[in-house]
Amino acid sequence: MISLRRSTRMVTLLLVLSVPFTGCASIPKETEPEMVKRVEEGKPTSTTVESPPEGIDAPDLVRDFVDAGAQPANNYEAARKHLTERARNSWRVPSEVTVVKNVDTVPLREEDLPDSVQMVSLSVDKVGKLRADNSFVPGEGSEQLDIRVERQDDGEWRIVNPPDLLLASRNAFDSNYRAVSVFFLDEQRNGVVPDVRWVRQNPQSTLPSRVIDLLLSGPSAGFDSAMNTAIPEEAETVSNVSEVKDGALLVDLSGLGSLSSRKKRMIAAQVVLTLRGVRTARVRLTEEGTALLSNSPVLRPSDVASYERRNKVSSEVAPLAVVNEKLKVFNEQAPPVPGPTGSGEYAITTAARSDEGEYVAAVVRSADEGVDLRVGQYAGSLLKLPVHGSFISRPTWRSESEVWAVVDGKRVVRAIRDDNGAWSVEEVDVRGFATDEGHIEALRIARDGTRLAGVVDGRIVVAGIVGSGSTVRLQRPTPLTGGFSDSKIKQVAWLNSRSLVAISDSDARPVVKVSVDGFTWKSYDSSNLRQPLRRLTVGPGQKVIVGDEAYLWQARDQEEIWEVLQDIPVGPKSIPFYPG
């Protein structure tokens, strides 16, 4: 699918056979580029598409048509082969793909129809939509459609009235598409963050070009105001992204204009990290044949790894734990935090430490009934903010000078520290994130500062965060509806920059990993864990820590058996937390 921004791109034919060798003198010899015609996303190299099996009956033809909706090659030729000739020529493919499950086809008994006509009832449950920008957004609901199928002169059944929706079964979608991380700039514009997109897997030869096209077209619709890019709007690729003789991928850009060295390095980070999960770890990034970074003709992910620093849990900042309403360091010695937070001056119910470790926000018992929000430097006194309620959620940091929390399940407040060190508080507009009747149970901001995940009435909701300073809004809050209908989510945390981890009230699936777009839900091993689970935090290396009534447990992946955390003497009732 071509982004609208690129739809008018001119395709340049590089006639290398008709140009003398000296005509390429402006291209550095060490790149040894394989110059090929620029192939557009909408015009893939042709592949053989088979017709439906001979003799297939009408209900199975309709079901097979839904599977074929996940094959976009050659303008959905695979799906068109299920249609009559007239329908095949007139069918206008919708710009969005509706991914479905539980596909059921039932022949309808219709009187007054000739033997050559069969009506088929098609019923499906929606999983979500693949938007025109190749981002997935989850959705719920069911569809029931009556499909008219007619027997052709050759005896084969074909569909007369394809539905207005472009349907694709989830299994077929999984087989034909893959998720990729396309990297853009975070809210501070000094780091990068992945935007998850889905691209068709074949042909493999043009996969890097398709992914770079998505990068050039900008962030997806759900985060286009929350994320940024260093790549100018006029930029385009000169030729297909292709492998050169030394095994690196050549990305040759034009239309970059005049750029500072800082912007060039940011562009390099976006390109190299975007291609990291697609093909090769080495990239030759050029601007019309000349290395974009003159001192780095070949770039590896390690060369730009510093731009991902904010996306990971720091191993250099000590985690903490609330133990008997005091703060302790979460390690083998578990010493109290120096100062009033560790001495018991504040009756702390929950707390959070900023990513760089300089500040702490804590929910403390009020002198009156209820709780207050306090904030201050680590190991120092905490300033009481004008935030009071019967319930305040565990705070979540967006930067060293901004912390958010939920008050009484309805209000979201953010405390902001100015250049003089003074703190102010304002409310965040949560319309769309939660209904008037909805209850916000938890809130966590991604370490990159561009996205927020919360638990609202037992569901995960994700939104982009737009703006900073005194003006912030939430962009396109989206419930992640693809989970388990028989359970409710209780807490959520960012596992990494493209995945969440959540605890539920289910005995069979107490801990789940969820992709940030809600397409993938995978259960952790349920052995050893006992409900109710009440604590959740994520440490370096994606180590997940949860707590039940008897123990704290840890695991690093879904297949790993949960291990009791017995080397840290904080007790099962404690609330451990890593920075963030």
Coordinates of C-alpha atoms in Angstrom, one line a residue:
M1 CA 0.0 0.0 0.0
I2 CA 1.5 3.3 -1.0
S3 CA 1.2 6.2 1.4
L4 CA -0.7 9.2 -0.1
R5 CA 2.4 11.3 0.5
R6 CA 4.4 9.1 -1.9
S7 CA 1.6 8.5 -4.4
T8 CA 2.9 11.1 -6.9
R9 CA 6.6 10.1 -6.7
M10 CA 8.3 10.0 -10.1
V11 CA 10.0 6.7 -10.9
T12 CA 13.5 7.3 -12.3
L13 CA 14.9 4.7 -14.7
L14 CA 18.6 4.4 -14.1
L15 CA 19.8 3.2 -17.5
V16 CA 23.2 1.9 -16.3
L17 CA 23.8 -0.1 -19.5
S18 CA 23.6 3.0 -21.7
V19 CA 25.8 5.2 -19.4
P20 CA 29.6 5.0 -19.6
F21 CA 31.3 3.8 -16.5
T22 CA 32.8 7.2 -15.9
G23 CA 29.3 8.6 -15.6
C24 CA 29.1 7.1 -12.1
A25 CA 32.2 8.8 -10.9
S26 CA 30.2 10.9 -8.4
I27 CA 29.2 7.8 -6.6
P28 CA 31.8 6.6 -4.1
K29 CA 33.4 3.4 -5.5
E30 CA 33.3 1.6 -2.1
T31 CA 29.4 1.5 -2.2
E32 CA 29.3 -0.6 -5.3
P33 CA 25.6 0.0 -5.6
E34 CA 23.3 -2.3 -7.5
M35 CA 21.2 0.3 -9.3
V36 CA 17.8 -0.9 -10.1
K37 CA 14.5 0.6 -11.1
R38 CA 12.4 2.0 -8.3
V39 CA 9.6 -0.5 -7.7
E40 CA 6.5 1.1 -6.2
E41 CA 4.6 -0.7 -3.3
G42 CA 1.5 -0.9 -5.4
K43 CA 3.3 -2.6 -8.2
P44 CA 5.1 -5.6 -6.8
T45 CA 7.1 -7.9 -9.0
S46 CA 4.6 -10.4 -10.4
T47 CA 4.0 -13.7 -8.7
T48 CA 1.9 -16.7 -9.7
V49 CA -1.5 -16.6 -8.1
E50 CA -3.5 -19.8 -8.2
S51 CA -7.2 -20.0 -8.8
P52 CA -9.5 -21.5 -6.2
P53 CA -9.4 -25.3 -6.2
E54 CA -11.4 -27.0 -8.9
G55 CA -14.8 -28.2 -7.8
I56 CA -14.9 -26.1 -4.7
D57 CA -18.4 -25.7 -3.4
A58 CA -20.0 -22.3 -2.8
P59 CA -19.6 -22.0 1.0
D60 CA -15.9 -23.1 0.8
L61 CA -15.4 -20.6 -2.0
V62 CA -16.6 -17.8 0.2
R63 CA -14.4 -18.9 3.1
D64 CA -11.4 -19.2 0.7
F65 CA -12.2 -15.7 -0.5
V66 CA -11.8 -14.4 3.0
D67 CA -8.4 -16.1 3.3
A68 CA -7.4 -14.5 0.0
G69 CA -8.1 -11.1 1.4
A70 CA -4.8 -11.2 3.2
Q71 CA -2.9 -11.4 -0.1
P72 CA -2.5 -7.9 -1.5
A73 CA -0.1 -8.7 -4.4
N74 CA -1.1 -7.5 -7.9
N75 CA -4.1 -5.6 -6.6
Y76 CA -5.5 -8.5 -4.7
E77 CA -5.4 -10.9 -7.7
A78 CA -5.8 -13.9 -5.4
A79 CA -9.2 -12.6 -4.1
R80 CA -10.3 -11.4 -7.5
K81 CA -10.0 -15.0 -8.8
H82 CA -12.9 -15.9 -6.6
L83 CA -15.2 -13.5 -8.4
T84 CA -17.2 -13.6 -11.7
E85 CA -15.5 -11.8 -14.5
R86 CA -17.8 -8.8 -14.2
A87 CA -17.3 -8.5 -10.5
R88 CA -13.6 -9.0 -10.9
N89 CA -13.3 -6.0 -13.2
S90 CA -15.6 -3.7 -11.2
W91 CA -14.5 -4.5 -7.6
R92 CA -12.9 -1.5 -6.0
V93 CA -10.7 -2.8 -3.1
P94 CA -11.2 -0.8 0.1
S95 CA -8.2 1.0 1.5
E96 CA -8.5 -0.8 4.8
V97 CA -8.3 -4.5 5.6
T98 CA -10.8 -5.8 8.2
V99 CA -9.1 -8.7 10.0
V100 CA -11.6 -11.3 11.2
K101 CA -11.9 -14.6 13.1
N102 CA -14.5 -17.3 13.6
V103 CA -15.3 -17.3 9.8
D104 CA -18.5 -19.3 9.2
T105 CA -20.2 -19.9 5.9
V106 CA -23.7 -21.5 5.7
P107 CA -25.6 -22.2 2.5
L108 CA -29.0 -20.5 2.5
R109 CA -32.1 -22.3 1.2
E110 CA -33.7 -19.8 -1.1
E111 CA -36.7 -20.8 -3.2
D112 CA -37.2 -19.4 -6.6
L113 CA -33.4 -19.5 -7.3
P114 CA -32.1 -21.5 -10.2
D115 CA -29.7 -24.4 -9.6
S116 CA -26.8 -22.2 -10.9
V117 CA -27.2 -19.7 -8.0
Q118 CA -26.4 -20.3 -4.3
M119 CA -26.8 -17.8 -1.5
V120 CA -24.2 -18.1 1.3
S121 CA -24.5 -16.6 4.7
L122 CA -21.0 -15.3 5.8
S123 CA -20.6 -14.5 9.5
V124 CA -17.4 -13.3 11.1
D125 CA -16.1 -11.7 14.3
K126 CA -13.9 -8.6 13.9
V127 CA -10.4 -8.5 15.2
G128 CA -9.5 -5.0 13.9
K129 CA -8.4 -3.1 10.9
L130 CA -5.2 -2.7 9.0
R131 CA -5.3 1.0 8.0
A132 CA -4.1 2.5 4.8
D133 CA -0.8 3.5 6.6
N134 CA -0.2 -0.2 7.5
S135 CA -1.0 0.3 11.2
F136 CA -3.3 -2.0 13.0
V137 CA -6.1 -0.8 15.2
P138 CA -8.2 -3.3 17.2
G139 CA -11.9 -3.4 17.0
E140 CA -14.9 -5.5 18.1
G141 CA -18.2 -6.6 16.6
S142 CA -19.6 -9.1 14.2
E143 CA -20.7 -9.0 10.6
Q144 CA -23.2 -11.2 8.8
L145 CA -23.4 -10.9 5.0
D146 CA -25.3 -12.7 2.3
I147 CA -23.1 -13.6 -0.6
R148 CA -24.5 -14.5 -4.0
V149 CA -22.5 -17.2 -5.8
E150 CA -23.1 -18.3 -9.4
R151 CA -22.0 -21.4 -11.3
Q152 CA -19.9 -20.4 -14.4
D153 CA -19.9 -22.0 -17.8
D154 CA -16.9 -24.1 -16.8
G155 CA -18.9 -25.4 -13.8
E156 CA -17.0 -23.5 -11.2
W157 CA -18.7 -21.3 -8.5
R158 CA -17.8 -17.6 -8.4
I159 CA -18.9 -14.7 -6.2
V160 CA -21.2 -12.1 -7.8
N161 CA -21.4 -9.5 -5.0
P162 CA -18.2 -9.1 -3.0
P163 CA -18.7 -7.3 0.3
D164 CA -17.9 -3.6 0.6
L165 CA -15.5 -4.6 3.4
L166 CA -12.1 -6.2 2.5
L167 CA -12.1 -9.1 4.8
A168 CA -9.0 -11.2 5.7
S169 CA -9.0 -14.1 8.2
R170 CA -6.6 -13.7 11.1
N171 CA -4.7 -16.9 10.2
A172 CA -4.2 -15.9 6.7
F173 CA -3.2 -12.4 7.8
D174 CA -0.6 -13.9 10.1
S175 CA 0.8 -15.9 7.2
N176 CA 1.1 -13.1 4.8
Y177 CA 2.0 -10.1 7.0
R178 CA 4.6 -9.3 9.6
A179 CA 5.0 -6.6 12.2
V180 CA 7.9 -4.2 11.8
S181 CA 9.2 -1.4 13.9
V182 CA 9.4 1.9 12.1
F183 CA 11.4 4.4 14.1
F184 CA 10.5 8.1 14.7
L185 CA 11.6 10.8 17.1
D186 CA 10.3 10.9 20.7
E187 CA 8.6 13.8 22.3
Q188 CA 11.9 15.4 23.3
R189 CA 13.3 14.9 19.7
N190 CA 16.6 13.5 21.0
G191 CA 15.7 9.8 20.9
V192 CA 13.8 7.4 18.7
V193 CA 10.7 5.3 19.3
P194 CA 9.2 2.4 17.3
D195 CA 5.8 2.7 15.5
V196 CA 4.5 -0.8 14.9
R197 CA 3.4 -1.4 11.3
W198 CA 2.3 -4.5 9.3
V199 CA 3.8 -5.2 5.9
R200 CA 3.3 -8.1 3.5
Q201 CA 6.1 -10.5 3.7
N202 CA 6.5 -11.2 0.0
P203 CA 8.3 -10.6 -2.2
Q204 CA 11.2 -10.6 0.2
S205 CA 13.4 -8.7 -2.3
T206 CA 11.4 -5.5 -2.0
L207 CA 10.6 -5.8 1.8
P208 CA 13.3 -3.3 2.8
S209 CA 12.0 -0.8 0.3
R210 CA 8.4 -1.1 1.5
V211 CA 9.6 -0.5 5.1
I212 CA 11.6 2.5 4.2
D213 CA 8.6 3.9 2.3
L214 CA 6.6 3.7 5.6
L215 CA 9.4 5.5 7.3
L216 CA 9.4 8.3 4.7
S217 CA 5.6 8.6 4.9
G218 CA 5.8 9.6 8.6
P219 CA 4.2 8.2 11.8
S220 CA 0.9 6.3 11.7
A221 CA -2.5 8.0 12.2
G222 CA -2.6 7.0 15.9
F223 CA 0.6 8.7 16.8
D224 CA 1.3 11.2 14.0
S225 CA 1.0 14.1 16.5
A226 CA 2.8 12.4 19.3
M227 CA 5.9 11.3 17.3
N228 CA 8.2 13.3 15.1
T229 CA 10.7 12.7 12.3
A230 CA 14.0 14.3 11.2
I231 CA 13.4 13.3 7.6
P232 CA 12.1 16.2 5.4
E233 CA 8.7 15.7 3.8
E234 CA 10.3 16.0 0.3
A235 CA 12.7 13.1 0.9
E236 CA 12.4 10.1 -1.3
T237 CA 14.5 7.1 -2.3
V238 CA 16.5 7.3 -5.5
S239 CA 16.4 3.5 -6.1
N240 CA 15.1 0.4 -4.4
V241 CA 16.7 -0.4 -1.1
S242 CA 19.0 -3.2 -2.2
E243 CA 21.9 -5.2 -1.0
V244 CA 25.4 -4.2 -2.3
K245 CA 28.4 -6.5 -2.8
D246 CA 29.7 -6.2 0.7
G247 CA 26.3 -7.4 2.1
A248 CA 25.1 -4.0 3.4
L249 CA 21.8 -2.5 2.4
L250 CA 22.1 0.6 0.3
V251 CA 19.6 3.4 1.1
D252 CA 20.1 6.3 -1.3
L253 CA 17.9 9.3 -0.4
S254 CA 17.3 12.6 -2.2
G255 CA 15.4 15.7 -1.3
L256 CA 17.0 16.1 2.1
G257 CA 17.9 19.7 1.6
S258 CA 20.3 21.5 4.0
L259 CA 20.7 19.5 7.2
S260 CA 22.7 20.0 10.4
S261 CA 25.0 17.2 11.5
R262 CA 22.6 16.5 14.4
K263 CA 19.7 16.0 12.0
K264 CA 21.8 13.7 9.8
R265 CA 22.6 11.6 12.8
M266 CA 18.9 11.4 13.8
I267 CA 18.0 10.4 10.2
A268 CA 20.7 7.7 10.4
A269 CA 19.2 6.4 13.6
Q270 CA 15.7 6.2 12.1
V271 CA 16.9 4.4 9.0
V272 CA 19.3 1.9 10.6
L273 CA 17.0 0.9 13.4
T274 CA 14.0 0.6 11.1
L275 CA 16.0 -1.8 8.9
R276 CA 17.5 -3.7 11.8
G277 CA 14.6 -6.2 12.1
V278 CA 14.0 -6.5 8.4
R279 CA 17.1 -7.8 6.7
T280 CA 20.7 -7.0 7.7
A281 CA 22.5 -5.2 10.5
R282 CA 24.6 -3.1 8.1
V283 CA 23.4 -0.1 6.1
R284 CA 25.1 2.2 3.6
L285 CA 23.1 5.5 3.9
T286 CA 23.8 8.0 1.1
E287 CA 22.3 11.2 -0.2
E288 CA 22.4 10.9 -4.0
G289 CA 25.4 8.7 -3.9
T290 CA 27.4 10.4 -1.2
A291 CA 27.6 9.1 2.4
L292 CA 25.2 11.0 4.6
L293 CA 27.6 10.8 7.5
S294 CA 31.0 11.4 6.0
N295 CA 32.9 9.6 8.7
S296 CA 30.6 6.5 8.8
P297 CA 30.0 5.1 5.3
V298 CA 28.7 1.8 6.8
L299 CA 26.3 2.0 9.8
R300 CA 25.3 -0.7 12.3
P301 CA 22.7 -0.6 15.0
S302 CA 25.4 -0.3 17.6
D303 CA 26.4 3.0 16.0
V304 CA 23.1 4.5 16.9
A305 CA 22.1 2.6 20.0
S306 CA 22.3 5.7 22.2
Y307 CA 19.2 7.0 20.6
E308 CA 17.2 4.1 22.1
R309 CA 18.5 4.7 25.6
R310 CA 15.3 6.2 26.9
N311 CA 13.3 3.1 25.7
K312 CA 14.8 0.7 28.2
V313 CA 14.8 0.3 32.0
S314 CA 18.0 1.7 33.3
S315 CA 20.3 -0.8 35.1
E316 CA 22.2 2.1 36.7
V317 CA 19.2 3.5 38.7
A318 CA 18.3 1.4 41.7
P319 CA 14.7 0.1 42.0
L320 CA 12.8 0.8 45.2
A321 CA 10.0 -0.8 47.2
V322 CA 7.4 0.4 49.5
V323 CA 7.7 -1.7 52.7
N324 CA 5.5 -1.0 55.7
E325 CA 4.8 2.5 54.3
K326 CA 8.5 3.3 54.0
L327 CA 10.8 3.3 50.9
K328 CA 13.7 0.8 50.7
V329 CA 16.2 0.1 48.0
F330 CA 15.1 -3.1 46.2
N331 CA 18.3 -5.2 46.5
E332 CA 19.8 -7.9 48.6
Q333 CA 20.5 -5.6 51.5
A334 CA 17.2 -3.7 51.2
P335 CA 18.5 -0.6 53.1
P336 CA 16.0 2.2 53.8
V337 CA 16.2 5.2 51.4
P338 CA 18.0 8.0 53.1
G339 CA 15.9 10.8 54.4
P340 CA 12.2 11.1 55.4
T341 CA 10.9 8.7 52.7
G342 CA 12.9 5.8 54.3
S343 CA 12.4 6.9 57.9
G344 CA 8.7 6.7 58.1
E345 CA 7.9 10.4 58.2
Y346 CA 5.5 9.8 55.4
A347 CA 3.0 7.0 55.4
I348 CA 3.6 5.9 51.8
T349 CA 1.1 3.7 50.1
T350 CA 2.7 3.6 46.7
A351 CA 5.5 5.5 44.8
A352 CA 7.5 5.9 41.6
R353 CA 11.1 6.9 40.8
S354 CA 11.9 9.0 37.8
D355 CA 13.9 7.3 35.0
E356 CA 17.2 9.0 35.8
G357 CA 16.6 8.5 39.5
E358 CA 16.7 12.1 40.7
Y359 CA 13.1 12.5 41.8
V360 CA 10.5 10.5 43.7
A361 CA 6.7 10.8 43.6
A362 CA 4.7 9.2 46.4
V363 CA 1.1 8.7 47.4
V364 CA 0.9 9.2 51.2
R365 CA -1.8 8.9 53.8
S366 CA -3.3 12.3 54.5
A367 CA -3.7 13.8 58.0
D368 CA -7.4 13.8 57.2
E369 CA -9.0 10.9 55.5
G370 CA -7.7 9.9 52.1
V371 CA -4.3 10.3 50.4
D372 CA -2.2 13.1 49.0
L373 CA 0.4 13.2 46.2
R374 CA 3.9 14.4 47.1
V375 CA 7.0 14.9 45.0
G376 CA 10.6 15.8 45.6
Q377 CA 14.2 14.8 45.1
Y378 CA 15.4 11.3 46.0
A379 CA 16.4 11.0 49.6
G380 CA 15.0 14.5 50.3
S381 CA 11.8 15.9 51.6
L382 CA 8.7 15.6 49.5
L383 CA 6.5 18.6 48.6
K384 CA 2.8 18.2 49.2
L385 CA 1.0 19.0 46.0
P386 CA -2.7 20.1 45.8
V387 CA -3.8 16.6 44.8
H388 CA -6.0 14.8 47.3
G389 CA -8.5 11.9 47.0
S390 CA -9.7 8.7 48.5
F391 CA -7.6 6.9 45.9
I392 CA -4.5 7.9 43.9
S393 CA -2.9 5.5 41.5
R394 CA 0.8 4.7 41.5
P395 CA 2.4 7.7 39.8
T396 CA 4.1 7.5 36.4
W397 CA 7.0 9.7 35.2
R398 CA 7.2 11.2 31.7
S399 CA 10.5 13.0 32.3
E400 CA 12.5 14.2 35.2
S401 CA 10.1 17.2 35.5
E402 CA 6.7 15.7 34.8
V403 CA 4.7 13.0 36.7
W404 CA 1.1 11.8 36.2
A405 CA -1.4 10.0 38.4
V406 CA -5.1 9.0 38.5
V407 CA -7.3 10.5 41.3
D408 CA -10.4 8.6 42.4
G409 CA -10.6 6.7 39.1
K410 CA -11.9 9.7 37.2
R411 CA -9.3 12.5 37.1
V412 CA -5.8 12.4 35.6
V413 CA -3.4 15.0 37.0
R414 CA 0.1 15.9 35.9
A415 CA 2.6 17.7 38.1
I416 CA 5.2 19.8 36.2
R417 CA 8.4 21.3 37.5
D418 CA 9.5 24.6 36.0
D419 CA 13.1 25.8 35.5
N420 CA 13.1 27.4 38.9
G421 CA 12.2 24.1 40.6
A422 CA 8.6 25.1 41.4
W423 CA 5.8 22.5 40.9
S424 CA 2.4 23.1 39.5
V425 CA -0.5 20.8 38.8
E426 CA -3.1 20.6 36.0
E427 CA -5.7 18.1 34.9
V428 CA -5.4 16.1 31.6
D429 CA -8.5 15.9 29.4
V430 CA -9.3 12.2 29.4
R431 CA -12.4 12.4 27.2
G432 CA -12.2 9.4 24.9
F433 CA -9.7 7.6 27.2
A434 CA -12.5 6.8 29.6
T435 CA -16.3 7.5 29.5
D436 CA -18.0 9.5 32.1
E437 CA -19.0 6.3 33.8
G438 CA -15.6 4.6 33.3
H439 CA -13.1 3.9 36.1
I440 CA -9.4 4.4 35.4
E441 CA -7.6 1.9 37.5
A442 CA -4.0 2.3 36.5
L443 CA -1.8 4.5 34.3
R444 CA 1.7 4.0 32.9
I445 CA 3.6 6.3 30.5
A446 CA 6.1 4.7 28.1
R447 CA 9.7 5.7 28.8
D448 CA 10.0 7.5 25.5
G449 CA 7.2 9.8 26.6
T450 CA 5.1 9.5 23.4
R451 CA 2.5 7.0 24.6
L452 CA 0.4 6.1 27.6
A453 CA -1.3 2.9 28.6
G454 CA -4.0 2.6 31.2
V455 CA -6.5 0.1 32.6
V456 CA -10.1 1.3 32.2
D457 CA -12.9 -0.9 33.5
G458 CA -10.7 -4.0 33.1
R459 CA -9.4 -3.2 29.7
I460 CA -6.1 -1.8 28.4
V461 CA -6.4 1.6 26.6
V462 CA -3.4 3.1 24.7
A463 CA -3.1 6.7 23.6
G464 CA -0.5 9.0 22.1
I465 CA 0.7 12.0 24.2
V466 CA 0.8 15.2 22.3
G467 CA 2.7 18.3 23.5
S468 CA 4.7 19.2 26.6
G469 CA 4.9 22.0 29.1
S470 CA 1.6 23.5 29.9
T471 CA -0.3 22.0 26.9
V472 CA -0.8 18.3 26.6
R473 CA -3.6 16.2 25.1
L474 CA -4.2 12.5 24.4
Q475 CA -4.3 11.4 20.8
R476 CA -6.7 8.7 19.6
P477 CA -7.2 6.6 22.8
T478 CA -7.7 3.0 21.7
P479 CA -9.0 0.1 23.7
L480 CA -7.0 -3.1 23.1
T481 CA -10.0 -5.4 22.5
G482 CA -8.2 -8.5 21.4
G483 CA -7.7 -10.0 24.8
F484 CA -9.5 -12.7 26.8
S485 CA -13.3 -12.0 27.1
D486 CA -13.6 -14.1 30.3
S487 CA -11.1 -12.0 32.3
K488 CA -10.4 -8.4 33.3
I489 CA -7.0 -6.6 33.3
K490 CA -6.0 -5.3 36.7
Q491 CA -2.5 -3.7 36.1
V492 CA -0.4 -2.9 33.1
A493 CA 3.3 -1.9 32.5
W494 CA 5.5 -1.3 29.5
L495 CA 7.6 -4.4 28.8
N496 CA 9.6 -2.6 26.1
S497 CA 8.9 0.1 23.6
R498 CA 6.5 -2.0 21.5
S499 CA 4.9 -4.4 24.1
L500 CA 3.0 -4.2 27.3
V501 CA 2.7 -6.8 30.1
A502 CA -0.5 -7.0 32.2
I503 CA -1.9 -9.0 35.1
S504 CA -5.5 -10.2 35.0
D505 CA -8.0 -11.9 37.3
S506 CA -7.8 -15.1 35.3
D507 CA -6.4 -18.3 36.9
A508 CA -5.4 -19.7 33.5
R509 CA -3.9 -16.5 32.1
P510 CA -2.8 -14.4 35.1
V511 CA 0.1 -12.6 33.2
V512 CA 0.0 -11.7 29.5
K513 CA 2.2 -9.9 27.0
V514 CA 0.4 -7.6 24.7
S515 CA 1.6 -5.8 21.6
V516 CA 1.1 -2.1 21.8
D517 CA -1.4 -2.2 18.9
G518 CA -3.3 -5.0 20.6
F519 CA -2.9 -7.5 17.8
T520 CA -0.9 -10.1 19.7
W521 CA -1.8 -11.5 23.2
K522 CA 0.5 -14.2 24.6
S523 CA 0.2 -15.7 28.1
Y524 CA 3.1 -16.2 30.4
D525 CA 3.4 -19.6 32.1
S526 CA 0.7 -19.8 34.8
S527 CA 2.5 -22.3 37.0
N528 CA 3.1 -21.4 40.6
L529 CA 1.1 -18.2 40.5
R530 CA -1.9 -17.8 42.7
Q531 CA -4.7 -15.2 42.5
P532 CA -5.1 -12.5 43.4
L533 CA -2.0 -10.9 41.8
R534 CA -1.6 -7.3 43.1
R535 CA 1.9 -6.1 42.1
L536 CA 3.6 -5.7 38.7
T537 CA 6.9 -4.1 37.6
V538 CA 9.4 -4.5 34.8
G539 CA 13.1 -4.4 35.3
P540 CA 16.2 -4.4 33.0
G541 CA 16.2 -7.2 30.3
Q542 CA 12.4 -7.3 30.4
K543 CA 12.4 -9.1 33.7
V544 CA 8.8 -9.1 35.0
I545 CA 8.1 -9.2 38.7
V546 CA 4.6 -9.9 40.1
G547 CA 3.3 -10.5 43.6
D548 CA 0.6 -12.7 45.1
E549 CA -0.3 -13.0 48.8
A550 CA 2.6 -15.3 49.6
Y551 CA 5.6 -14.4 47.3
L552 CA 7.2 -12.1 44.8
W553 CA 7.9 -13.9 41.5
Q554 CA 10.1 -13.2 38.5
A555 CA 10.3 -14.4 34.9
R556 CA 12.0 -13.1 31.7
D557 CA 9.8 -14.6 29.0
Q558 CA 6.5 -16.4 28.5
E559 CA 8.0 -19.9 28.5
E560 CA 10.0 -19.5 31.7
I561 CA 8.7 -21.0 35.0
W562 CA 8.1 -18.3 37.6
E563 CA 10.8 -18.2 40.2
V564 CA 10.4 -17.0 43.8
L565 CA 12.4 -13.8 44.5
Q566 CA 13.9 -14.9 47.8
D567 CA 17.2 -13.0 47.8
I568 CA 15.6 -9.6 48.5
P569 CA 14.3 -9.3 52.0
V570 CA 11.3 -7.0 51.5
G571 CA 8.4 -9.4 52.1
P572 CA 5.4 -10.4 49.9
K573 CA 3.3 -7.4 50.9
S574 CA 5.9 -4.9 49.6
I575 CA 5.4 -3.0 46.4
P576 CA 8.6 -3.1 44.3
F577 CA 9.1 -0.8 41.4
Y578 CA 11.7 0.1 38.8
P579 CA 12.2 3.7 37.5
G580 CA 9.5 5.1 35.3

